[in-house]
Tab-separated table of C-alpha atoms in Angstrom:
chain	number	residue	atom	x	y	z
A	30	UNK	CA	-14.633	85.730	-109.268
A	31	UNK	CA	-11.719	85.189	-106.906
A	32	UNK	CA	-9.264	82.516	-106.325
A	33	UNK	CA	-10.091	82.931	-102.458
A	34	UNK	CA	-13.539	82.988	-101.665
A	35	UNK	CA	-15.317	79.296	-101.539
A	36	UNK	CA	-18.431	78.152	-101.065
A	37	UNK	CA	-18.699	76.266	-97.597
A	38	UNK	CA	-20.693	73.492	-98.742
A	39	UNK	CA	-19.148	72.644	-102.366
A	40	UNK	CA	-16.478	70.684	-102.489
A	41	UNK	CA	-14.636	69.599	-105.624
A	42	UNK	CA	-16.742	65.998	-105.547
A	43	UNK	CA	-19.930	68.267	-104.997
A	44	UNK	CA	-19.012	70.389	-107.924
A	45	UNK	CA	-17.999	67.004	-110.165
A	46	UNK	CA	-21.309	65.910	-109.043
A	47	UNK	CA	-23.144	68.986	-109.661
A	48	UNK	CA	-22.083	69.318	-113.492
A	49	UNK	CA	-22.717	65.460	-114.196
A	50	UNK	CA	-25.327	65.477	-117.080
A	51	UNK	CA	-27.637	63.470	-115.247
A	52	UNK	CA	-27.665	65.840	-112.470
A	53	UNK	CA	-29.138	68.685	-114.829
A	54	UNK	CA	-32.722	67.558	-114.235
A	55	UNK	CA	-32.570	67.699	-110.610
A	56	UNK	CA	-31.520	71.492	-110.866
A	57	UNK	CA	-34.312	72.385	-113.625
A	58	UNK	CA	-37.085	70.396	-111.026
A	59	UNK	CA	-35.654	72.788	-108.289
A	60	UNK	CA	-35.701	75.935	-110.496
A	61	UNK	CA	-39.463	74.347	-110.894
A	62	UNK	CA	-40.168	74.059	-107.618
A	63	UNK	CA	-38.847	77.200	-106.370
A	64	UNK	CA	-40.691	79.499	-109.413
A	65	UNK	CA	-43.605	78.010	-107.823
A	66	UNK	CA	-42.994	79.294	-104.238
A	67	UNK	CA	-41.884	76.352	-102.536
A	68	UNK	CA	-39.764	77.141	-99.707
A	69	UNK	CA	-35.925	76.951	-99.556
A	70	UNK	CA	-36.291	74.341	-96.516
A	71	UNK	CA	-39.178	71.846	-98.294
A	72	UNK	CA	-36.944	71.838	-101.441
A	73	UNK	CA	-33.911	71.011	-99.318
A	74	UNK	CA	-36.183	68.128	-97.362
A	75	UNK	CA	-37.954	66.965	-100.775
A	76	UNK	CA	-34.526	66.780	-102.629
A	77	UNK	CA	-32.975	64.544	-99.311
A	78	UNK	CA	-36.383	62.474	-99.121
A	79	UNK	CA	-35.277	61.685	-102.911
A	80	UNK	CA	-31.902	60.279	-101.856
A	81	UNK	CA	-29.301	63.226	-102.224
A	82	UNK	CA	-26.968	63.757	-99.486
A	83	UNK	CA	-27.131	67.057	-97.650
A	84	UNK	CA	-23.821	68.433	-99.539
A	85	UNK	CA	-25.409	67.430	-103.170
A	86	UNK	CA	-29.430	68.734	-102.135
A	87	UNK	CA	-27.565	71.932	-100.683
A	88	UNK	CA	-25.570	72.133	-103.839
A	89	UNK	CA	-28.389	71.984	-106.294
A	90	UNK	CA	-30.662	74.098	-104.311
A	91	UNK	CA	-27.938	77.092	-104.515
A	92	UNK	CA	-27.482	76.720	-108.105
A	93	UNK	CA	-31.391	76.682	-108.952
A	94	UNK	CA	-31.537	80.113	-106.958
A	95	UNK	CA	-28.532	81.350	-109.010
A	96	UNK	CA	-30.031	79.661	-111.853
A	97	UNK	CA	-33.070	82.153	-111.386
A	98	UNK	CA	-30.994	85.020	-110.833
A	99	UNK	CA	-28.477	84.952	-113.523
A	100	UNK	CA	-28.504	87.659	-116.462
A	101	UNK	CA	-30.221	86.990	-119.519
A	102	UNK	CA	-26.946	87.574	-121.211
A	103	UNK	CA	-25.143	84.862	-119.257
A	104	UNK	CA	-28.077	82.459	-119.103
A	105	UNK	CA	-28.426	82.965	-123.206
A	106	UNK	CA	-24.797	80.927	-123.487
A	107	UNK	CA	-26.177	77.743	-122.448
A	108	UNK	CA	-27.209	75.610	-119.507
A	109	UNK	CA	-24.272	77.590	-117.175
A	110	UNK	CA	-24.190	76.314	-113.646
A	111	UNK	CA	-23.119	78.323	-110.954
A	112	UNK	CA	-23.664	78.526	-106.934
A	113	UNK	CA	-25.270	81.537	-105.249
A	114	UNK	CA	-22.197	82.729	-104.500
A	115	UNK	CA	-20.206	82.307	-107.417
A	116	UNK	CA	-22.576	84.166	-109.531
A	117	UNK	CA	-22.782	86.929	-106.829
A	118	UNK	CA	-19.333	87.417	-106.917
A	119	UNK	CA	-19.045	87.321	-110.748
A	120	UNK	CA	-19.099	90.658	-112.805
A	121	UNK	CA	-21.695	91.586	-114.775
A	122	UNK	CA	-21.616	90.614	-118.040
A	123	UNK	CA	-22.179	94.248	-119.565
A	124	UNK	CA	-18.838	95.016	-117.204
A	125	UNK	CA	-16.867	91.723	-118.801
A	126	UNK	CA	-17.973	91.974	-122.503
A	127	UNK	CA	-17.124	95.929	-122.461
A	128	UNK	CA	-14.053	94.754	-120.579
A	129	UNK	CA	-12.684	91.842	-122.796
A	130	UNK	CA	-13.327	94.191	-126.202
A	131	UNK	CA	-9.779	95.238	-125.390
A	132	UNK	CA	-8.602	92.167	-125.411
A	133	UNK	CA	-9.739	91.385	-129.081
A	134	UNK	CA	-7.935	89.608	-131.526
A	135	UNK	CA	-5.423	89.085	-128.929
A	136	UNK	CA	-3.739	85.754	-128.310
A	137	UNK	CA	-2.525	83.947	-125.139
A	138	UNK	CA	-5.277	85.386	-122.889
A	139	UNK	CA	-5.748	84.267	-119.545
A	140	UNK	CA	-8.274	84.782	-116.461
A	141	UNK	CA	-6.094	83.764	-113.639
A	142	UNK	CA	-8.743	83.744	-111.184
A	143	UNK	CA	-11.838	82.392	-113.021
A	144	UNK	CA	-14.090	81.324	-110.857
A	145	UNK	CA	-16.795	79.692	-112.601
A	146	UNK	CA	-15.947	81.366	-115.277
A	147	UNK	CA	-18.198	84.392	-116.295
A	148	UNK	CA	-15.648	86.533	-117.123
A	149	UNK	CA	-13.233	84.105	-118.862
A	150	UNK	CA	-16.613	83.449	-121.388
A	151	UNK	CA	-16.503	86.923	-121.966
A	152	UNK	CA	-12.756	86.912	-123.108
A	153	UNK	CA	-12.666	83.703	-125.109
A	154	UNK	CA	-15.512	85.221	-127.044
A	155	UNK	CA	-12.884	88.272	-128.501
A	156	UNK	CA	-9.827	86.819	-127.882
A	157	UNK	CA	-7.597	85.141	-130.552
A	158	UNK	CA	-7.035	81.423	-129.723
A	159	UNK	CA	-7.522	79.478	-126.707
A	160	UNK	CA	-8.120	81.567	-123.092
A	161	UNK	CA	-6.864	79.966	-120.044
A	162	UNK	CA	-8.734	80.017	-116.873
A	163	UNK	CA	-6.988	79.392	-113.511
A	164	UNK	CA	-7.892	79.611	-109.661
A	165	UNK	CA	-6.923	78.242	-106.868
A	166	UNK	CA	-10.915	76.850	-105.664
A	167	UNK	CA	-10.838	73.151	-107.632
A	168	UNK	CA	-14.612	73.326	-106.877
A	169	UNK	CA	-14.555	76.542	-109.120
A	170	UNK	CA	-12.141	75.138	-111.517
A	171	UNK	CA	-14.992	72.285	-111.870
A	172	UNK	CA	-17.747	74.774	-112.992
A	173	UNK	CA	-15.555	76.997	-115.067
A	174	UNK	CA	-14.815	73.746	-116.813
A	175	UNK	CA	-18.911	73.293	-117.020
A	176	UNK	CA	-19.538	76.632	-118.365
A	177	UNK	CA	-16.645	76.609	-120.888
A	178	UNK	CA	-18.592	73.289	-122.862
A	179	UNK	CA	-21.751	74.671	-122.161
A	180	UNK	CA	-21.117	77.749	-123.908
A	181	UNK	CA	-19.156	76.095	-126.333
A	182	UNK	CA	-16.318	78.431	-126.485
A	183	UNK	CA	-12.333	77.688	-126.871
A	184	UNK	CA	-11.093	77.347	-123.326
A	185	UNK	CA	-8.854	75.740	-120.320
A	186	UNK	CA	-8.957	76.032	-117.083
A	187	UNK	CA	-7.051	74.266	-114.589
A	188	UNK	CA	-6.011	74.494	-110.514
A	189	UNK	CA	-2.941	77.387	-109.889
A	190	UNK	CA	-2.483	79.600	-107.710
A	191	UNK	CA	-2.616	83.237	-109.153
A	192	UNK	CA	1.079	83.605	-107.494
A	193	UNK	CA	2.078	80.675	-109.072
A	194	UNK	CA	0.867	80.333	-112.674
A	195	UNK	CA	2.388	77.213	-114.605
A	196	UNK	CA	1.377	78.846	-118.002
A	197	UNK	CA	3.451	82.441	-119.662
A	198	UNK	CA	0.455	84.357	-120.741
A	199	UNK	CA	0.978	87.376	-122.911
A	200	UNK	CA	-2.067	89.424	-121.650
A	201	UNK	CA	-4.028	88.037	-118.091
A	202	UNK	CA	-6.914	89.369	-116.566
A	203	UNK	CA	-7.579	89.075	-112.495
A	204	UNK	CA	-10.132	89.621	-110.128
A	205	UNK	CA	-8.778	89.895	-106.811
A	206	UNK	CA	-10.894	88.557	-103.604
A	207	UNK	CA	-11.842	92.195	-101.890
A	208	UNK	CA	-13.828	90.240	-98.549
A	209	UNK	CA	-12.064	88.538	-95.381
A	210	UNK	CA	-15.072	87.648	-94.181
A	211	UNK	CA	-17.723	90.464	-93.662
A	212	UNK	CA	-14.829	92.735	-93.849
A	213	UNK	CA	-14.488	95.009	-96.738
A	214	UNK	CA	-10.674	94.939	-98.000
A	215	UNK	CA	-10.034	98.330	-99.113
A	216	UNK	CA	-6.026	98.794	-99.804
A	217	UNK	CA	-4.968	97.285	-103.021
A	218	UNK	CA	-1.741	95.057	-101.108
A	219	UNK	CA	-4.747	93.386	-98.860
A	220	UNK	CA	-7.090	92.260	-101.450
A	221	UNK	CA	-6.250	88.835	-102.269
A	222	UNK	CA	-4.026	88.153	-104.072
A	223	UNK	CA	-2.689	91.474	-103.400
A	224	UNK	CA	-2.325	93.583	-106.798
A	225	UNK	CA	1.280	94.721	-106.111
A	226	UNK	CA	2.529	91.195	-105.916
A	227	UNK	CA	0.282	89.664	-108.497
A	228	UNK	CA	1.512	92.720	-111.338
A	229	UNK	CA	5.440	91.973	-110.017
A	230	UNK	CA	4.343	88.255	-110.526
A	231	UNK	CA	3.335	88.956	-113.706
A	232	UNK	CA	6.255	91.044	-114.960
A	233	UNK	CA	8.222	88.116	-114.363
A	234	UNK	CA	6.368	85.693	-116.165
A	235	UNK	CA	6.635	88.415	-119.069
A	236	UNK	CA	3.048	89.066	-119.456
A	237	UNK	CA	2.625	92.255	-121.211
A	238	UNK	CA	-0.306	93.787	-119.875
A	239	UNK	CA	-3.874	93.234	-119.110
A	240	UNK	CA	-6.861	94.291	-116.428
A	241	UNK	CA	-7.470	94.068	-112.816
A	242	UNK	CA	-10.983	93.996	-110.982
A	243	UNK	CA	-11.762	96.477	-108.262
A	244	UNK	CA	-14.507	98.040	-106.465
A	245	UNK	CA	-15.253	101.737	-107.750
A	246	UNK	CA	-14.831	103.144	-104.616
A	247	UNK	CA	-10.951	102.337	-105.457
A	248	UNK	CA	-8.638	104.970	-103.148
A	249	UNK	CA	-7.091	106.857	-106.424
A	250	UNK	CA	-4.301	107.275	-103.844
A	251	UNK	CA	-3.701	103.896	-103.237
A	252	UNK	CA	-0.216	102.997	-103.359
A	253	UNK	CA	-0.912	99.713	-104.655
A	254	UNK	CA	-1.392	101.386	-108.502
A	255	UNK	CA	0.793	100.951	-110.984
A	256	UNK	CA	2.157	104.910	-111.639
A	257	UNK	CA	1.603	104.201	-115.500
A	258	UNK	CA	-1.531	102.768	-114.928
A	259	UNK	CA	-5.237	103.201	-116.252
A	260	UNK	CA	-8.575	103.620	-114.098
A	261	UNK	CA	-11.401	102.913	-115.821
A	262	UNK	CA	-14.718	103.740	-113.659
A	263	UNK	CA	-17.719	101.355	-115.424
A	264	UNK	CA	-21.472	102.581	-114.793
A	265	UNK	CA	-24.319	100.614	-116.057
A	266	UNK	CA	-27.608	102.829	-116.719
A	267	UNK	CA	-27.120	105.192	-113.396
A	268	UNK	CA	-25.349	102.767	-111.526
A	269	UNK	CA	-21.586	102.644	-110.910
A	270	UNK	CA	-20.735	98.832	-110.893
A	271	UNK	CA	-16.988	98.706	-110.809
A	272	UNK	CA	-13.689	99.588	-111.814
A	273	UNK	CA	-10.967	98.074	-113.911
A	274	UNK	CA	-6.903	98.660	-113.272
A	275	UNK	CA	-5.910	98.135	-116.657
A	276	UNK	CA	-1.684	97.625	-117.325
A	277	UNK	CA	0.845	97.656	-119.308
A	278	UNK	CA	0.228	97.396	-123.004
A	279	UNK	CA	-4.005	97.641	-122.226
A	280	UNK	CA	-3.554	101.205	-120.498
A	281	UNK	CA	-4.657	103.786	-122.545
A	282	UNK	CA	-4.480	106.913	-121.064
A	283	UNK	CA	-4.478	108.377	-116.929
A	284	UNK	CA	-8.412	107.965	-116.318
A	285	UNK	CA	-11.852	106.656	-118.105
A	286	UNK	CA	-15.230	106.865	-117.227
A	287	UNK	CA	-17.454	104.394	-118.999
A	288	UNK	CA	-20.941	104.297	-119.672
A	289	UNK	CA	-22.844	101.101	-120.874
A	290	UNK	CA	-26.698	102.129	-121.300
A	291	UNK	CA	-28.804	100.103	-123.510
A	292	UNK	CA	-26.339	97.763	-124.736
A	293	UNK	CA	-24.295	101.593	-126.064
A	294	UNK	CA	-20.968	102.295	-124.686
A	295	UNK	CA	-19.753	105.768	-124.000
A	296	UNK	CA	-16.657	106.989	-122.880
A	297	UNK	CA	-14.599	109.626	-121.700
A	298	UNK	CA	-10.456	109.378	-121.407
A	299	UNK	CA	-9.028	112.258	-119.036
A	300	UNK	CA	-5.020	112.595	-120.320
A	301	UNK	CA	-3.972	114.135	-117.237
A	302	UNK	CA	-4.959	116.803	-114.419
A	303	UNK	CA	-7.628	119.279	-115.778
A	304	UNK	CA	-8.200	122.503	-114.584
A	305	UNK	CA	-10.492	122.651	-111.405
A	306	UNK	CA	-13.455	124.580	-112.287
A	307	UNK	CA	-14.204	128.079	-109.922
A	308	UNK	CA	-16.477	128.182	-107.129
A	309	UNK	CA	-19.702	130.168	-107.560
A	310	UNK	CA	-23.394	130.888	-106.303
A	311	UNK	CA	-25.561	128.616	-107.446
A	312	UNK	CA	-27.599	129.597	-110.628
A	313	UNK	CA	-30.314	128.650	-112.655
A	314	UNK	CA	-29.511	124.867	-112.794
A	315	UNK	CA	-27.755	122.345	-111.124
A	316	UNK	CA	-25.736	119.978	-113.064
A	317	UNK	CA	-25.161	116.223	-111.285
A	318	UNK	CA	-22.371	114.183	-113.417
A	319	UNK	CA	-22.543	110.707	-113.950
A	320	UNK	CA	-21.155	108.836	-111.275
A	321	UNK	CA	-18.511	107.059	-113.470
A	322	UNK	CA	-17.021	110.456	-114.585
A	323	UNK	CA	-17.067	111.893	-111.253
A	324	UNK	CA	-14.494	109.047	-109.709
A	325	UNK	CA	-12.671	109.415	-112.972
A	326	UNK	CA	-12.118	112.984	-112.176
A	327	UNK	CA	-14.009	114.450	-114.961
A	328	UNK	CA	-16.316	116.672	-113.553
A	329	UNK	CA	-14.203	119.289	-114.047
A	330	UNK	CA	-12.885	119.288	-117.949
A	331	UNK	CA	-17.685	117.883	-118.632
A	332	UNK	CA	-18.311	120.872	-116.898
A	333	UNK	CA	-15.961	123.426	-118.673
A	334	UNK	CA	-17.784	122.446	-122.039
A	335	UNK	CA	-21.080	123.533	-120.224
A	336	UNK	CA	-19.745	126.876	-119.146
A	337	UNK	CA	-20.731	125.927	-115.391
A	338	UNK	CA	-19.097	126.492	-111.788
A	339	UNK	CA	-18.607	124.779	-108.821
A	340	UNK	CA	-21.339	124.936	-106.037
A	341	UNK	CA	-18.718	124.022	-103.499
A	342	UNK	CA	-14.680	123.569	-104.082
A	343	UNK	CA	-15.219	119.848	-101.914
A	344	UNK	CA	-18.234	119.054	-104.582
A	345	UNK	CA	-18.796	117.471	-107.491
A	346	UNK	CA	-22.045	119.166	-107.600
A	347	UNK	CA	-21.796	121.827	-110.561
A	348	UNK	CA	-24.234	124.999	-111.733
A	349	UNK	CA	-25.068	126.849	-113.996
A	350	UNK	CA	-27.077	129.759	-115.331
A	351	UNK	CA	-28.485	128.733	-118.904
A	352	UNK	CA	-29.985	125.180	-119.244
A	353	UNK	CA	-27.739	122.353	-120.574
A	354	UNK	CA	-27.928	120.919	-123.414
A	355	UNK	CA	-28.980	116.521	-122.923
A	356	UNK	CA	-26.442	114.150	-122.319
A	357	UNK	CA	-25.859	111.007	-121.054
A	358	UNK	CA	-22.908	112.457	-118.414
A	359	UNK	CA	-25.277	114.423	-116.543
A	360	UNK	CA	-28.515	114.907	-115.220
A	361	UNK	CA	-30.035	118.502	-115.121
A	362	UNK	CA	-32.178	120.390	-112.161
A	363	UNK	CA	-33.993	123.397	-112.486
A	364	UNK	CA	-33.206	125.344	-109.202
A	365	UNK	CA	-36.948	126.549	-108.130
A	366	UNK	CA	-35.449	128.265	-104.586
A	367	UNK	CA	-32.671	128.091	-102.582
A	368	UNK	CA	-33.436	128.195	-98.960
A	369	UNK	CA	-31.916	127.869	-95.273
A	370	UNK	CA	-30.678	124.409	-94.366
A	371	UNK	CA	-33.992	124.558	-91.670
A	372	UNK	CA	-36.971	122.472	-91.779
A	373	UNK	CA	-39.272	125.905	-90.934
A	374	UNK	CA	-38.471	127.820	-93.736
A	375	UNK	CA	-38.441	124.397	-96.264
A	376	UNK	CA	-42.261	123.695	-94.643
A	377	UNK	CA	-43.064	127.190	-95.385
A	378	UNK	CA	-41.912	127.569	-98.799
A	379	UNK	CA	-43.646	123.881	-99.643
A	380	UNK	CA	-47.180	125.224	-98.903
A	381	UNK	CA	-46.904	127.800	-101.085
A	382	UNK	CA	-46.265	125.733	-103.957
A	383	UNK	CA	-48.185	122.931	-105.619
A	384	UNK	CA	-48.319	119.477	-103.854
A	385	UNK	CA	-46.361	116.883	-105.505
A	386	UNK	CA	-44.254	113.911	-104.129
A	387	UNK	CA	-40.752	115.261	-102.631
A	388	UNK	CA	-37.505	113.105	-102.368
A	389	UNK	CA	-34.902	114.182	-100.031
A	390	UNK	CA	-31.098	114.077	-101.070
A	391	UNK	CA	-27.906	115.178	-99.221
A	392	UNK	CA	-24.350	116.347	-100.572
A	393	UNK	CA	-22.211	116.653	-97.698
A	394	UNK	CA	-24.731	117.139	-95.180
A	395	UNK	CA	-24.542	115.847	-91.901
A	396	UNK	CA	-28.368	115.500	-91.531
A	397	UNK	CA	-31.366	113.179	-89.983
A	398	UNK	CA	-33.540	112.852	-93.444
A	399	UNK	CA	-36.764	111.423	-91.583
A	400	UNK	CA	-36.525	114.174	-89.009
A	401	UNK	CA	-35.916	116.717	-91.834
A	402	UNK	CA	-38.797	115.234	-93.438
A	403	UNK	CA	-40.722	115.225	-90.341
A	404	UNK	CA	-39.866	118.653	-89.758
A	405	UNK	CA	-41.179	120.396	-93.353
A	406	UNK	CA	-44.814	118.299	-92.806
A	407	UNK	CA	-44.387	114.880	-93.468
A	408	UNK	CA	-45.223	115.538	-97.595
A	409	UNK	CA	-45.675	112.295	-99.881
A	410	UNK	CA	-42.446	110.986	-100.739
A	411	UNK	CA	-40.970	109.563	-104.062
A	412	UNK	CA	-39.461	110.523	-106.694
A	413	UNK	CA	-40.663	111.983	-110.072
A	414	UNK	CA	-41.755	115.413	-107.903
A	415	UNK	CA	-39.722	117.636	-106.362
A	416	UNK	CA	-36.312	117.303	-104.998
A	417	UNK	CA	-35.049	118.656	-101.703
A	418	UNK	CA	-31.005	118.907	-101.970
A	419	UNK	CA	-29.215	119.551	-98.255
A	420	UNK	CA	-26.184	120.950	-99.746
A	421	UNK	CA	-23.859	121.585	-97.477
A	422	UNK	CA	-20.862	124.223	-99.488
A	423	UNK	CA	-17.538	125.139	-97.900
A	424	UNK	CA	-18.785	127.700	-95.495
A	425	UNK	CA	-22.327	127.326	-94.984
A	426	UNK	CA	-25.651	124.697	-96.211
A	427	UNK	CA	-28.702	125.179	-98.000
A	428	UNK	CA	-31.722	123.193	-99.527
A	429	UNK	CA	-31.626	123.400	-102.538
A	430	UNK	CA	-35.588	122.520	-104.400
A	431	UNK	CA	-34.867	120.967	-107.283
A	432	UNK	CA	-37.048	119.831	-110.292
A	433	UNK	CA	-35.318	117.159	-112.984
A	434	UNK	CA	-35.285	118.934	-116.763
A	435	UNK	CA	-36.974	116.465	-118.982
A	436	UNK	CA	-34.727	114.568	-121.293
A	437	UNK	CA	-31.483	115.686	-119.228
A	438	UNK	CA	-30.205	112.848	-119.501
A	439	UNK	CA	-29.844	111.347	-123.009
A	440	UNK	CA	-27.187	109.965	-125.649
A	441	UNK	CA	-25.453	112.434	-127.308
């Protein structure tokens, strides 16, 4: 959701045209058509042949395919229409309902770059009282304003620029265009709008706090943060999805890492700089932290608890000599050898054991995988087997054979 990025072929009269009741059986024919493998250029041709102009057949063929796509969650609110690339650039909706619990029972909410509107749902569904929804893309605007009566909750949304809001909200929520083009925007003052500018904008509209978007590869570095400011890294099952900047009166400590598995959220705070862990040989077991707690920086204090050690002082990668107990902020290896970083002795080593599928992993090393894999014999690949870990430490690299504990990674 951005207040930037447009789709090139919907126009505000597209999007009017788009949301028109009458139009709704059109885009439930295309879903049709398309579930039964017709191809994105006859549907475009049948929908012209039926009298739509190119804009309006382009229109509804983009939100059938997003139609197709969407969440369950989202598509459970109601008849929600959004483009392809609205709904790509939306955030998931296990990301924006864990995000908008912290704004509940709060009043004078606003999303000030809405887009269609997926997360301001999510907000008007804890807040107090009316959200607002802003952004700068009328054609967005248009579908926001869809979604909003098709879910049915208590909502505005209007045109403004997120550098320019005509309302005083006490709490607003952003998502900042990260893309110029195919171009990744990486600092926090080049997203769009830029984060410094939009929090000083803020300030001066007296808003009092509230969440920014970003991608969780987020430079913790970045000047562009706030210094009282809150990260919270957000991973969904095993994958890390995003990260949220969160302000003012919504920050809650320095760090978070956040875990949303099976509609369950866990979380860890970090209150300042932990202790780094020591560096040691590797032992028994090799401990991988979530992803989330890893960017949130702690690896460190989850490790401590487990009594383990660093494999490496530039890794993440921890060890450790008795077996750790389940958790859902790590997964568990049993270390079966540890051999040279060379194919020979890896090929070797693999006909003495049992055959069974081997995936190949890397942490740090600077290595070919298909020529590795070429060079221990070509075994089956896949997961669920063994798992070959080129490990490269501060002063030398290994392979590390690896086989997962069962049930390392659970819910506390």
């Amino acid at each position: 959701m951005t207040s930037i990025a447009r789709d090139d072929a919907l126009t505000a009269a597209v999007a009017r045209w788009l949301v028109r009741a009458e139009t709704g059986p059109i885009i439930d024919e295309a879903v049709a058509g398309i579930d039964a493998g017709e191809r994105v250029l006859d549907l475009v041709a049948r929908l012209r042949r039926s009298g739509l102009e190119p804009a309006n057949a382009a229109a509804v063929t983009s939100a059938a395919h997003a139609r197709r796509r969407m969440p369950l969650e989202l598509a459970e609110l109601g008849p929600l229409i959004m483009t392809e690339a609205a709904l790509e650039q939306a955030s998931s909706p296990a990301v924006a309902s864990t995000r908008a619990e912290r704004y509940a029972g709060r009043s004078r909410v606003a999303d000030v770059t809405c887009g269609a509107g997926a997360d301001l749902l999510a907000l008007a569904a804890t807040a107090d009282g009316p959200v607002i929804g802003t952004d700068l893309d009328e054609a967005r605007v248009v579908l926001a304003g869809a979604n909003v009566r098709a879910a049915g909750v208590d909502a505005e949304v209007l045109v403004a620029d997120a550098l320019g809001l005509p309302v005083r909200p006490s709490l607003a929520h952003a998502d900042p265009h990260r893309r110029d083009g195919g171009r990744r925007l990486k600092a926090l003052a080049d997203v769009r709008p830029g984060v410094p500018g939009l929090l000083t904008h803020l300030a001066t509209l007296g808003v009092a706090g509230g969440s920014v978007a970003l991608s969780p590869a987020v430079d913790l570095g970045d000047p562009g943060l706030p210094v009282a400011g809150e990260l919270e890294f957000v991973q969904v099952g095993s994958a890390l999805v995003e990260a949220t900047l969160w302000w003012g009166e919504l920050a809650t400590t320095s760090a978070t890492a956040t875990i949303v598995d099976g509609g369950r959220v866990h979380r860890q705070r970090r209150e300042g700089p932990g202790e780094e862990l020591p560096v040691g040989d590797v032992g028994a077991y090799v401990v991988e932290v979530a992803p989330a707690a890893v960017r949130a920086r702690l690896h460190d204090d989850l490790g401590a608890r487990l009594g383990a050690r660093r494999v490496a002082r530039r890794r993440a990668l921890l060890t450790t000599d008795d077996a750790p107990p389940a958790s859902i902020w790590h997964r568990a290896w049993r270390v079966e050898a540890v051999l040279p970083a060379r194919p020979k002795p890896v090929r070797a080593w693999l006909r003495s054991q049992d055959a069974r599928p081997v995936e190949i992993a890397t942490a740090g090393a600077d290595v070919d995988v298909d020529a590795f894999w070429r060079g221990i014999g070509r075994p089956p690949r896949g997961p669920g087997g063994l798992r070959l870990l080129l490990l490269r430490r501060d002063d030398d690299r290994l392979t590390l054979a690896l086989s997962e504990v069962g049930g390392s990674r659970q819910a506390p």
